[in-house]
mmCIF file of C-alpha atoms and ligand atoms in Angstrom:
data_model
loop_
_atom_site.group_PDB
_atom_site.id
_atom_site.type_symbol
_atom_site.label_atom_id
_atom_site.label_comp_id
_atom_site.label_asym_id
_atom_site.label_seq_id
_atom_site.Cartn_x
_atom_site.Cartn_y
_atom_site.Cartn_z
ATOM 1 C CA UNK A 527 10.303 -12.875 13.977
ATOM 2 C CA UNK A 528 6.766 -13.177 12.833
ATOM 3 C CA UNK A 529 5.810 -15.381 10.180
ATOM 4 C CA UNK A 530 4.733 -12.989 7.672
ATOM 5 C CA UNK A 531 5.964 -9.760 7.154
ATOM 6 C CA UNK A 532 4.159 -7.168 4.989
ATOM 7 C CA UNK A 533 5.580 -4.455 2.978
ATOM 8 C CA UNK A 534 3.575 -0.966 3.777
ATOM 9 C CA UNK A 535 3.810 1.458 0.630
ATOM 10 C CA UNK A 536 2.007 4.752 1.369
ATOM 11 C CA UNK A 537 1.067 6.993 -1.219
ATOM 12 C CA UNK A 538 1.677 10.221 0.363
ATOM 13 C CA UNK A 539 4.750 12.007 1.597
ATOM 14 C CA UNK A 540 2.698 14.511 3.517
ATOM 15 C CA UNK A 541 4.354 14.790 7.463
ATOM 16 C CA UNK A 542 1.000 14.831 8.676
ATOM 17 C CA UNK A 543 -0.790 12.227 5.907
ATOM 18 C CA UNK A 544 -3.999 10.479 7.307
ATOM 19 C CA UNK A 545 -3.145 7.852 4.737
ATOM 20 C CA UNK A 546 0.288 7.446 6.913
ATOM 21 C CA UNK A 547 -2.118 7.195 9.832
ATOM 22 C CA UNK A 548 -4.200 4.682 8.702
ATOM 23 C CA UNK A 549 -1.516 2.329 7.645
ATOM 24 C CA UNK A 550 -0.036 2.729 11.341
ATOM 25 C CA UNK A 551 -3.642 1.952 12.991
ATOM 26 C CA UNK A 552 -5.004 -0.711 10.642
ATOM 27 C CA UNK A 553 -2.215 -3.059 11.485
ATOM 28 C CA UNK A 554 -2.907 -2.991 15.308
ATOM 29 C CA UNK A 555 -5.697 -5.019 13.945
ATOM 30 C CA UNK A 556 -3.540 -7.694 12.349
ATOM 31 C CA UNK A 557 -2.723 -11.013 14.550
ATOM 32 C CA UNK A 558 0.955 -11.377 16.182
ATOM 33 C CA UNK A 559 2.086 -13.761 13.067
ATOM 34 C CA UNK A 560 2.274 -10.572 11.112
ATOM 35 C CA UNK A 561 4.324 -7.771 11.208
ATOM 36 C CA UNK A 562 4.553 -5.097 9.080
ATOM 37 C CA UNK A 563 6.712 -2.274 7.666
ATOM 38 C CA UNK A 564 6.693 1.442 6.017
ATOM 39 C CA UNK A 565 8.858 1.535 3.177
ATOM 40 C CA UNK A 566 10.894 4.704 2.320
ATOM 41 C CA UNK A 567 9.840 6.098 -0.815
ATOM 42 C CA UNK A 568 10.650 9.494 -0.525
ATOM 43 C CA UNK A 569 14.497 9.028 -1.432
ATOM 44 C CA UNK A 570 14.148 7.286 -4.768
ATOM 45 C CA UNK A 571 14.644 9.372 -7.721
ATOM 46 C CA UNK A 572 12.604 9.671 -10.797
ATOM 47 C CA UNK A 573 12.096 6.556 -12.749
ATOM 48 C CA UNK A 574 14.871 7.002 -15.811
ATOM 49 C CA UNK A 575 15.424 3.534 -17.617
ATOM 50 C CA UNK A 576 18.443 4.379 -18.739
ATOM 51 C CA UNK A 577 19.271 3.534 -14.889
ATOM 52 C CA UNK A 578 17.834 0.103 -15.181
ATOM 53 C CA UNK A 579 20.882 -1.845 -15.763
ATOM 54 C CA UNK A 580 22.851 0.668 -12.769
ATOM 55 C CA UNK A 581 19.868 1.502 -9.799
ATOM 56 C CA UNK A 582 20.191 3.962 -7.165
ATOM 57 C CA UNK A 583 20.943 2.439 -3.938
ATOM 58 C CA UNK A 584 17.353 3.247 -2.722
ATOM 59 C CA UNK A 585 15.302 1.459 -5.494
ATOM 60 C CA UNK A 586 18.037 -1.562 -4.278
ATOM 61 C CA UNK A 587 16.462 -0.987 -1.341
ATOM 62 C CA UNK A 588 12.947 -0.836 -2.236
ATOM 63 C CA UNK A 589 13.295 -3.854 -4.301
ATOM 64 C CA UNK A 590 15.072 -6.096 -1.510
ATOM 65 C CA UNK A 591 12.039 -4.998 0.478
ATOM 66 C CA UNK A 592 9.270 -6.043 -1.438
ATOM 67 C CA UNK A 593 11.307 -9.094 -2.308
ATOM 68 C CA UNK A 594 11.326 -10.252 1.421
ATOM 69 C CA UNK A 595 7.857 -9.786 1.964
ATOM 70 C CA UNK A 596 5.562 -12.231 2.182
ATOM 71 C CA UNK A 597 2.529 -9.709 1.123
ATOM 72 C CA UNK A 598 2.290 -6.093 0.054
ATOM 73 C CA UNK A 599 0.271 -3.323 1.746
ATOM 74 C CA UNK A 600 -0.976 -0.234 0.070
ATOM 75 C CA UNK A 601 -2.419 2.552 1.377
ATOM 76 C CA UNK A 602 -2.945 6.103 -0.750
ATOM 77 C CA UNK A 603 -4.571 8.638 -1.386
ATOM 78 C CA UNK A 604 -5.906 9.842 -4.280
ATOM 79 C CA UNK A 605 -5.043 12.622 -6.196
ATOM 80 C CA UNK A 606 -6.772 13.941 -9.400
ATOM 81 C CA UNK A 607 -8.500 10.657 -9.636
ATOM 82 C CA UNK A 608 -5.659 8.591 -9.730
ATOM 83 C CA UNK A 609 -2.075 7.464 -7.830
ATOM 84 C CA UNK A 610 -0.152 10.398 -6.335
ATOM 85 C CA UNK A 611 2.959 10.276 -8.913
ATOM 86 C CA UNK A 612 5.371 9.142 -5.709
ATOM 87 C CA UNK A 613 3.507 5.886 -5.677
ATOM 88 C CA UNK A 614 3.684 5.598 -9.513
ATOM 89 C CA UNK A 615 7.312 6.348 -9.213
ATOM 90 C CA UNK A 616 7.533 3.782 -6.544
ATOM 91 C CA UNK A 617 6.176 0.990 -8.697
ATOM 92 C CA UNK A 618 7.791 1.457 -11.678
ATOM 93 C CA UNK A 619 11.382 1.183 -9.748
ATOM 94 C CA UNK A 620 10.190 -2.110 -7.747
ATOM 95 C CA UNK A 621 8.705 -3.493 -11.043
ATOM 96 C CA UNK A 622 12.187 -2.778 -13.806
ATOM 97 C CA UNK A 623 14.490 -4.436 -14.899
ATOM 98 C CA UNK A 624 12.038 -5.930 -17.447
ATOM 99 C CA UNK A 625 11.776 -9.652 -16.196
ATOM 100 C CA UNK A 626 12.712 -8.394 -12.448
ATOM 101 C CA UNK A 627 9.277 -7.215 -10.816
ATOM 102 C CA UNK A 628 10.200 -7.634 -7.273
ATOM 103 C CA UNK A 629 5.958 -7.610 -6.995
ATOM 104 C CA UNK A 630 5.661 -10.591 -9.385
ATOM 105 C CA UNK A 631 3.311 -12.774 -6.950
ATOM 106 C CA UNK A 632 3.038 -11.262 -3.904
ATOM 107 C CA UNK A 633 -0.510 -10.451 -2.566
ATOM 108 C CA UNK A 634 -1.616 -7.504 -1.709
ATOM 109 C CA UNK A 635 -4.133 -5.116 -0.263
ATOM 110 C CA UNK A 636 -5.299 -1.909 -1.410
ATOM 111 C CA UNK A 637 -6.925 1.011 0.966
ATOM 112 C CA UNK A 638 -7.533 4.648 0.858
ATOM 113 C CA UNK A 639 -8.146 7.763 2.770
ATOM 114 C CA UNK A 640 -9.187 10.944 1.205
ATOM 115 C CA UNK A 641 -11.188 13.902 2.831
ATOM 116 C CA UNK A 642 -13.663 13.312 -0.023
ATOM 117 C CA UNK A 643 -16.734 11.067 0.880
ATOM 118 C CA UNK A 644 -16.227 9.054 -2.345
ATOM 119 C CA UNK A 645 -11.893 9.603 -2.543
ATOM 120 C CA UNK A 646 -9.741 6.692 -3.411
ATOM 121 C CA UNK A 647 -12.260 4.902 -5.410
ATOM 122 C CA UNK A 648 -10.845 5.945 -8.524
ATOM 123 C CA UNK A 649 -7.051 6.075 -7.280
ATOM 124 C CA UNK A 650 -7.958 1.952 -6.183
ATOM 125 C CA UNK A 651 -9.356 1.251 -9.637
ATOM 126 C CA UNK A 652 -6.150 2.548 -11.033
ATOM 127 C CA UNK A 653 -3.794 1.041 -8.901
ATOM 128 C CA UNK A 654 -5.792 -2.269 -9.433
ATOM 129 C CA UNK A 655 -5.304 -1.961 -13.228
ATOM 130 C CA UNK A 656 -1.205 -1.431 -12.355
ATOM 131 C CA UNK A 657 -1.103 -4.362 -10.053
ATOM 132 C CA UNK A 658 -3.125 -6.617 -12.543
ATOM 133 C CA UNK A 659 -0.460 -5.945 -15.132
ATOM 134 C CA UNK A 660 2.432 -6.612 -12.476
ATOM 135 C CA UNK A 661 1.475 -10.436 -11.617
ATOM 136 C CA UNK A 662 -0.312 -9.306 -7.912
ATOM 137 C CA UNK A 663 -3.411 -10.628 -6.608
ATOM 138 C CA UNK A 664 -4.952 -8.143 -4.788
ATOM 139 C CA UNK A 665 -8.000 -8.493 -2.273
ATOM 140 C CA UNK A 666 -11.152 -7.732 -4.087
ATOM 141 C CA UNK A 667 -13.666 -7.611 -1.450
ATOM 142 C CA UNK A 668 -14.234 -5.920 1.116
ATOM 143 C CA UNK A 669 -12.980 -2.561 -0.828
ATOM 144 C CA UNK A 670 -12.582 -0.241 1.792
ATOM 145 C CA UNK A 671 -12.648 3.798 1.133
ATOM 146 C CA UNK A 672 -12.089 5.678 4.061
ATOM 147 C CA UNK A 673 -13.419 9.010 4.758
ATOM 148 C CA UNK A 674 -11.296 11.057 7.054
ATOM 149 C CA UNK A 675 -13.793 12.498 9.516
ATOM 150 C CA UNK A 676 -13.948 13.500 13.158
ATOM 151 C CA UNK A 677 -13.197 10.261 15.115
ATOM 152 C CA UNK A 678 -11.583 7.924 12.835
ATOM 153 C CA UNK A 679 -8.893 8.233 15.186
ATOM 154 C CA UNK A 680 -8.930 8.404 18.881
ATOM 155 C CA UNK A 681 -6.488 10.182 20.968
ATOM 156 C CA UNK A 682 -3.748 7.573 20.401
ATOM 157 C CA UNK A 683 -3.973 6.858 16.573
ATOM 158 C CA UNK A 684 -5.552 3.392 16.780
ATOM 159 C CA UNK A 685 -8.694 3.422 14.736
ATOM 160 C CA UNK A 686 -11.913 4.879 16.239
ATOM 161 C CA UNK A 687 -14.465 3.468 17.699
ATOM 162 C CA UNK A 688 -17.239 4.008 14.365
ATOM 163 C CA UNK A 689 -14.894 2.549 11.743
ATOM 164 C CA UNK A 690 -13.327 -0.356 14.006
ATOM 165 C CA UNK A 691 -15.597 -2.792 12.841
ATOM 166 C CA UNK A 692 -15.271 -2.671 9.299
ATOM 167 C CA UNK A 693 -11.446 -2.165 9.544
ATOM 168 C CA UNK A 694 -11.401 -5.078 11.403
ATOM 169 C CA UNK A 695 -13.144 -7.381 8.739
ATOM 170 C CA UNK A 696 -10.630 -5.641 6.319
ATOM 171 C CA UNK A 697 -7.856 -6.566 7.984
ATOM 172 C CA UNK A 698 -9.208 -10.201 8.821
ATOM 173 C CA UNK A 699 -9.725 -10.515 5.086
ATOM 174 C CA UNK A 700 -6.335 -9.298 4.160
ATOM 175 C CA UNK A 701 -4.888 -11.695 6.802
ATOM 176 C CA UNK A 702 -6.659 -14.831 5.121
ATOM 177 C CA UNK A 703 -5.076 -13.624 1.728
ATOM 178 C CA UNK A 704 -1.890 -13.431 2.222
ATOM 179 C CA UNK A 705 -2.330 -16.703 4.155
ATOM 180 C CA UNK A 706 -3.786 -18.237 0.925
ATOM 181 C CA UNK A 707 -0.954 -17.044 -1.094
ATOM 182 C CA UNK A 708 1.618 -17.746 0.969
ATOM 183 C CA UNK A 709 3.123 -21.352 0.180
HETATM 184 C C1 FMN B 1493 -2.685 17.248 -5.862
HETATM 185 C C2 FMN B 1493 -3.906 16.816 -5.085
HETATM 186 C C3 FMN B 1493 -4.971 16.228 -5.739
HETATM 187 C C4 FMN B 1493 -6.080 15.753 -5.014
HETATM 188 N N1 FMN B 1493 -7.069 15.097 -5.686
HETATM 189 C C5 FMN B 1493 -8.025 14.466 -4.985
HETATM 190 C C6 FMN B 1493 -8.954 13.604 -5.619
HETATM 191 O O1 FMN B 1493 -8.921 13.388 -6.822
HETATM 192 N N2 FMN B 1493 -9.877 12.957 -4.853
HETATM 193 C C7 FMN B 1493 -9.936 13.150 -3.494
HETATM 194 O O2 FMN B 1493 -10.797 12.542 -2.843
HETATM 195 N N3 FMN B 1493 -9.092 13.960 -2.851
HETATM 196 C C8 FMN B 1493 -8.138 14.611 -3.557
HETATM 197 N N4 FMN B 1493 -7.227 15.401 -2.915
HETATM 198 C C9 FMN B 1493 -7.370 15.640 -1.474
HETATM 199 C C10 FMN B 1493 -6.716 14.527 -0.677
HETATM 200 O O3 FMN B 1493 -7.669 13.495 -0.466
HETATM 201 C C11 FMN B 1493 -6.259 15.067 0.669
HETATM 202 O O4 FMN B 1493 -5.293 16.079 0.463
HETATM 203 C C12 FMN B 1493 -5.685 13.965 1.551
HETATM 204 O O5 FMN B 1493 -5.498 14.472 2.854
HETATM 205 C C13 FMN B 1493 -4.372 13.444 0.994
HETATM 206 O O6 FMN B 1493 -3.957 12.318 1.725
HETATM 207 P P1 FMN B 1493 -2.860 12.379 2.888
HETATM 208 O O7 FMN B 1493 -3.531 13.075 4.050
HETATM 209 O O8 FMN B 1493 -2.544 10.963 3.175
HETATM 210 O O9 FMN B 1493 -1.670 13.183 2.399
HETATM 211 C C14 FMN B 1493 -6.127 15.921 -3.623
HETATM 212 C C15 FMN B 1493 -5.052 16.547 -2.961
HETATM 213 C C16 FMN B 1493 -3.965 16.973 -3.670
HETATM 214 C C17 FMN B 1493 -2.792 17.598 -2.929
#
């Protein structure tokens, strides 16, 4: 089992989401030590706090998920210039009970794809603001919004050949993170 294992939380639900993508080719680039894994998302029902004190089975889920990672991974898009509502959804689950934030801690990344040459920036700001509030350190620098164009994929998913660099140095960066928060 590898030493760290990261919790993947993409934004989008879409069958064919390049945000999905990316999160499957970006952690090719990740070292052996770390593995990494999608959470479901798309089962949880709407945040109702009346159900704090009796969760759905899949929040359970969620939450035990988070709880056994050693970092967090998020990758969204953006829509309206901010979250998609799924992630919002997502977060408030993982973060109630009040006192019970399954994120309380754990560091985390933050990347975006959007068809848009300047998409995500404003979705990251937001979610930046949300995980401030929820206790996670999340890598500043290098912020890294991805423009889905011809070739940022090759033929088997794994990044393409213009954006493998920089993804690279992302991913190096995000590695040496969770490394530094990791006890
Ligand atoms: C409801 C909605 C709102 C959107 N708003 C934005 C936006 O604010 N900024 C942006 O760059 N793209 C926006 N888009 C376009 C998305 O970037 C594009 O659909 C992208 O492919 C979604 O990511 P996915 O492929 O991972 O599903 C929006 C799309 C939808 C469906």
């Amino acid at each position: 089992m590898s030493k760290y294992q990261i919790a993947v939380i993409v934004g989008s639900l879409r069958k064919d989401s390049f945000n999905r993508k990316l999160a499957s080719a970006i952690v090719k680039l990740a070292p052996a030590e770390f593995s990494f894994t999608q959470v479901k998302i798309d089962d949880l029902p709407l945040y109702n706090q009346d159900d704090d004190a009796d969760q759905a089975g899949s929040v359970k889920r969620l939450k035990n998920e988070i709880k056994g990672a050693q970092g967090i991974l998020f990758v969204t898009p953006e829509y309206n210039r901010s979250i998609p509502g799924v992630l919002k959804n997502a977060i408030d689950h993982a973060s109630r009970p009040y006192g019970q934030n399954a994120f309380a801690g754990k560091p985390a990344g933050v990347l975006g794809a959007s068809v848009g040459a300047v998409g995500t920036a404003l979705a990251q700001q937001h979610l930046r603001n949300v995980l401030a509030y929820l206790d996670v350190p999340a890598l500043a620098q290098p912020e890294a919004f991805v423009h889905v164009k011809d070739g940022l994929f090759d033929e088997a998913g794994n990044i393409g050949a213009d954006s493998k660099q920089f993804l690279q140095n992302w991913m190096d960066q995000y590695v040496a993170w969770v490394k530094k928060h990791t006890a």
